[in-house]
mmCIF file of C-alpha atoms in Angstrom:
data_model
loop_
_atom_site.group_PDB
_atom_site.id
_atom_site.type_symbol
_atom_site.label_atom_id
_atom_site.label_comp_id
_atom_site.label_asym_id
_atom_site.label_seq_id
_atom_site.Cartn_x
_atom_site.Cartn_y
_atom_site.Cartn_z
ATOM 1 C CA MET A 288 -19.892 1.514 -43.634
ATOM 2 C CA THR A 289 -17.418 4.151 -42.494
ATOM 3 C CA ARG A 290 -14.579 5.416 -44.453
ATOM 4 C CA LEU A 291 -12.089 3.525 -42.087
ATOM 5 C CA ALA A 292 -13.896 0.312 -42.420
ATOM 6 C CA LEU A 293 -14.358 0.715 -46.211
ATOM 7 C CA PHE A 294 -10.434 1.519 -46.380
ATOM 8 C CA VAL A 295 -9.773 -1.598 -44.255
ATOM 9 C CA SER A 296 -12.110 -3.871 -46.096
ATOM 10 C CA LEU A 297 -10.788 -2.758 -49.516
ATOM 11 C CA THR A 298 -7.079 -3.301 -48.191
ATOM 12 C CA VAL A 299 -7.916 -6.795 -47.002
ATOM 13 C CA ALA A 300 -9.646 -7.624 -50.251
ATOM 14 C CA ALA A 301 -7.091 -6.363 -52.328
ATOM 15 C CA SER A 302 -4.325 -8.267 -50.353
ATOM 16 C CA ALA A 303 -6.174 -11.480 -50.453
ATOM 17 C CA VAL A 304 -6.184 -11.394 -54.414
ATOM 18 C CA GLY A 305 -2.426 -10.109 -54.498
ATOM 19 C CA VAL A 306 -3.167 -6.384 -55.367
ATOM 20 C CA ALA A 307 -0.695 -4.106 -53.713
ATOM 21 C CA VAL A 308 -2.697 -1.265 -51.897
ATOM 22 C CA PRO A 309 -0.327 1.810 -50.946
ATOM 23 C CA ALA A 310 -2.287 2.330 -47.613
ATOM 24 C CA VAL A 311 0.283 4.983 -46.325
ATOM 25 C CA ALA A 312 0.510 6.911 -49.699
ATOM 26 C CA SER A 313 -3.241 7.068 -49.641
ATOM 27 C CA MET A 314 -3.301 9.007 -46.305
ATOM 28 C CA PRO A 315 -2.685 12.864 -46.523
ATOM 29 C CA ARG A 316 0.810 14.055 -45.310
ATOM 30 C CA TRP A 317 0.735 16.377 -42.195
ATOM 31 C CA ALA A 318 3.147 18.590 -40.653
ATOM 32 C CA TRP A 319 4.167 17.643 -37.152
ATOM 33 C CA PRO A 320 2.251 19.746 -34.500
ATOM 34 C CA VAL A 321 5.492 20.659 -32.785
ATOM 35 C CA HIS A 322 8.641 22.239 -33.990
ATOM 36 C CA GLY A 323 12.212 21.147 -33.558
ATOM 37 C CA VAL A 324 13.276 17.429 -32.804
ATOM 38 C CA HIS A 325 10.541 15.016 -32.734
ATOM 39 C CA GLN A 326 11.341 12.589 -29.916
ATOM 40 C CA LEU A 327 8.457 9.991 -29.326
ATOM 41 C CA LEU A 328 8.171 9.366 -25.548
ATOM 42 C CA ARG A 329 5.491 6.640 -25.859
ATOM 43 C CA PRO A 330 4.162 5.309 -29.354
ATOM 44 C CA PHE A 331 0.631 4.623 -30.336
ATOM 45 C CA LEU A 332 -0.794 1.310 -28.876
ATOM 46 C CA ALA A 333 -4.031 0.198 -30.490
ATOM 47 C CA PRO A 334 -6.560 -1.185 -28.088
ATOM 48 C CA ALA A 335 -7.760 -4.753 -28.759
ATOM 49 C CA THR A 336 -11.238 -3.512 -28.516
ATOM 50 C CA ARG A 337 -12.968 -0.074 -28.451
ATOM 51 C CA TYR A 338 -12.999 0.015 -24.637
ATOM 52 C CA SER A 339 -9.695 -2.019 -24.044
ATOM 53 C CA VAL A 340 -6.409 -0.625 -22.591
ATOM 54 C CA GLY A 341 -4.071 1.097 -25.033
ATOM 55 C CA HIS A 342 -2.352 4.423 -25.865
ATOM 56 C CA ARG A 343 -4.584 6.213 -28.388
ATOM 57 C CA GLY A 344 -1.911 8.601 -29.707
ATOM 58 C CA ILE A 345 1.557 9.467 -29.479
ATOM 59 C CA ASP A 346 3.497 11.475 -26.821
ATOM 60 C CA ILE A 347 5.956 13.817 -28.301
ATOM 61 C CA ALA A 348 8.673 15.480 -26.049
ATOM 62 C CA ALA A 349 7.949 19.224 -26.534
ATOM 63 C CA SER A 350 7.316 22.561 -25.041
ATOM 64 C CA GLY A 351 6.053 25.813 -26.352
ATOM 65 C CA SER A 352 3.641 26.226 -29.050
ATOM 66 C CA VAL A 353 1.535 23.591 -30.954
ATOM 67 C CA TYR A 354 0.719 24.026 -34.501
ATOM 68 C CA SER A 355 -2.092 22.745 -36.750
ATOM 69 C CA PRO A 356 -0.742 19.911 -38.797
ATOM 70 C CA ALA A 357 -3.325 20.543 -41.537
ATOM 71 C CA ASP A 358 -6.066 22.826 -42.498
ATOM 72 C CA GLY A 359 -9.220 22.254 -40.438
ATOM 73 C CA VAL A 360 -11.789 23.616 -37.976
ATOM 74 C CA VAL A 361 -11.687 23.738 -34.322
ATOM 75 C CA HIS A 362 -14.064 21.041 -32.979
ATOM 76 C CA PHE A 363 -13.631 21.533 -29.383
ATOM 77 C CA THR A 364 -11.377 23.310 -26.787
ATOM 78 C CA GLY A 365 -11.929 22.856 -23.231
ATOM 79 C CA PHE A 366 -11.297 20.996 -20.039
ATOM 80 C CA VAL A 367 -11.464 17.060 -19.892
ATOM 81 C CA VAL A 368 -10.947 15.183 -16.819
ATOM 82 C CA ASP A 369 -7.894 16.832 -15.508
ATOM 83 C CA GLN A 370 -6.404 18.711 -18.331
ATOM 84 C CA ASN A 371 -6.909 21.200 -21.156
ATOM 85 C CA VAL A 372 -7.663 19.563 -24.648
ATOM 86 C CA LEU A 373 -7.751 20.913 -28.257
ATOM 87 C CA SER A 374 -9.490 18.879 -31.192
ATOM 88 C CA ILE A 375 -9.470 19.783 -34.719
ATOM 89 C CA ALA A 376 -11.760 18.407 -37.539
ATOM 90 C CA HIS A 377 -10.038 17.795 -40.877
ATOM 91 C CA PRO A 378 -11.820 16.725 -44.097
ATOM 92 C CA GLY A 379 -12.670 13.284 -44.673
ATOM 93 C CA GLY A 380 -14.050 12.391 -41.042
ATOM 94 C CA VAL A 381 -10.541 13.085 -39.532
ATOM 95 C CA LEU A 382 -10.225 14.443 -36.082
ATOM 96 C CA SER A 383 -6.999 15.287 -34.381
ATOM 97 C CA SER A 384 -6.589 16.212 -30.810
ATOM 98 C CA TYR A 385 -3.830 17.603 -28.524
ATOM 99 C CA GLU A 386 -3.531 17.580 -24.769
ATOM 100 C CA PRO A 387 -2.354 19.189 -22.361
ATOM 101 C CA VAL A 388 -2.922 22.477 -24.622
ATOM 102 C CA HIS A 389 -4.151 25.794 -23.718
ATOM 103 C CA SER A 390 -5.826 27.532 -26.691
ATOM 104 C CA THR A 391 -7.622 30.684 -27.163
ATOM 105 C CA LEU A 392 -9.288 29.412 -30.008
ATOM 106 C CA SER A 393 -13.263 28.522 -30.058
ATOM 107 C CA ALA A 394 -15.260 25.888 -31.598
ATOM 108 C CA GLY A 395 -15.867 26.638 -35.424
ATOM 109 C CA ASP A 396 -12.568 28.722 -35.700
ATOM 110 C CA HIS A 397 -10.844 27.969 -38.944
ATOM 111 C CA VAL A 398 -7.147 26.919 -38.650
ATOM 112 C CA ARG A 399 -4.456 26.587 -41.401
ATOM 113 C CA ARG A 400 -1.573 24.009 -41.746
ATOM 114 C CA GLY A 401 1.149 25.533 -39.446
ATOM 115 C CA GLU A 402 -0.873 27.935 -37.628
ATOM 116 C CA ALA A 403 -0.094 28.243 -34.025
ATOM 117 C CA VAL A 404 -3.157 26.837 -32.081
ATOM 118 C CA GLY A 405 -2.087 26.772 -28.328
ATOM 119 C CA THR A 406 0.702 26.018 -26.043
ATOM 120 C CA ILE A 407 1.761 22.811 -24.157
ATOM 121 C CA GLU A 408 0.770 22.751 -20.362
ATOM 122 C CA PRO A 409 2.692 20.389 -17.951
ATOM 123 C CA GLY A 410 0.988 17.344 -16.692
ATOM 124 C CA HIS A 411 0.506 14.402 -19.223
ATOM 125 C CA CYS A 412 4.059 13.084 -19.074
ATOM 126 C CA SER A 413 6.992 13.279 -16.602
ATOM 127 C CA GLU A 414 8.656 15.581 -18.867
ATOM 128 C CA SER A 415 7.044 18.131 -20.954
ATOM 129 C CA CYS A 416 5.209 16.462 -23.970
ATOM 130 C CA LEU A 417 2.477 16.680 -26.212
ATOM 131 C CA HIS A 418 -0.028 13.835 -26.619
ATOM 132 C CA PHE A 419 -1.247 13.951 -30.169
ATOM 133 C CA GLY A 420 -4.161 11.728 -31.245
ATOM 134 C CA VAL A 421 -5.965 11.039 -34.389
ATOM 135 C CA ARG A 422 -9.624 9.448 -35.098
ATOM 136 C CA ILE A 423 -11.188 8.704 -38.380
ATOM 137 C CA ASP A 424 -14.811 8.295 -38.379
ATOM 138 C CA GLY A 425 -14.377 7.979 -34.288
ATOM 139 C CA GLN A 426 -11.889 5.147 -34.570
ATOM 140 C CA TYR A 427 -8.407 5.765 -33.268
ATOM 141 C CA VAL A 428 -5.625 5.252 -35.555
ATOM 142 C CA SER A 429 -1.807 6.022 -35.378
ATOM 143 C CA PRO A 430 -0.858 9.727 -36.040
ATOM 144 C CA MET A 431 2.153 8.418 -37.624
ATOM 145 C CA LEU A 432 -0.090 7.424 -40.578
ATOM 146 C CA PHE A 433 -0.433 11.116 -41.397
ATOM 147 C CA LEU A 434 3.138 11.957 -40.327
ATOM 148 C CA GLY A 435 4.761 9.691 -42.768
ATOM 149 C CA GLY A 436 6.352 7.568 -39.917
ATOM 150 C CA ILE A 437 4.826 4.145 -40.976
ATOM 151 C CA THR A 438 6.837 2.194 -43.280
ATOM 152 C CA HIS A 439 5.211 -0.570 -45.691
ATOM 153 C CA SER A 440 5.281 -4.021 -44.166
ATOM 154 C CA VAL A 441 7.343 -6.550 -46.270
ATOM 155 C CA LEU A 442 6.507 -10.315 -45.480
ATOM 156 C CA ILE A 443 9.518 -12.435 -45.563
ATOM 157 C CA PRO A 444 9.094 -16.380 -46.071
ATOM 158 C CA THR A 445 10.015 -18.402 -43.174
ATOM 159 C CA ARG A 446 10.380 -21.463 -45.075
ATOM 160 C CA PRO A 447 11.166 -22.606 -48.543
ATOM 161 C CA LEU A 448 8.175 -22.383 -50.930
ATOM 162 C CA ARG A 449 7.934 -25.222 -53.402
ATOM 163 C CA LEU A 450 7.087 -24.554 -56.985
ATOM 164 C CA SER A 451 4.046 -26.653 -56.990
ATOM 165 C CA ASP A 452 2.742 -24.544 -53.923
ATOM 166 C CA ALA A 453 3.330 -21.164 -55.727
ATOM 167 C CA ARG A 454 1.357 -22.499 -58.754
ATOM 168 C CA SER A 455 -1.495 -23.823 -56.761
ATOM 169 C CA GLY A 456 -1.754 -20.836 -54.310
ATOM 170 C CA SER A 457 -1.488 -23.213 -51.338
ATOM 171 C CA SER A 458 0.953 -23.009 -48.313
ATOM 172 C CA PRO A 459 3.272 -26.006 -47.249
#
């Protein structure tokens, strides 16, 4: 079982028995890969299946340099389809990717949090932007999990709960 599947399984199991699981707190906090204002042009949209339509990252309005959000090792740098891509492997099966980014780094180069790793090129958005994606064991997740931009969900009852239902654990 992958780390992501195990994490999801434990979270679902703990939720079923009423144990609070701090999912966001368990993810490491990364630095943003661009400096300045962090205006999201397009959010992460998880695909329904591995091959379904979705937006497997976030688009951040930016130009200039791109910085490593955490320590890691360059996994890939090169041309994919129609633009330059940079990928960095981080501990725990986490891979971050950046496009369109020109980089002089090579696979195997070590990078530190905050280190400049490339420059944004035109082509992904109608305005200058960085597409920033994150995968855990090959599965795309929202980069906001690592940037601290996802708050905990709070479920609010939509109808009154009877005391007898609360004791038995059933729903009306």
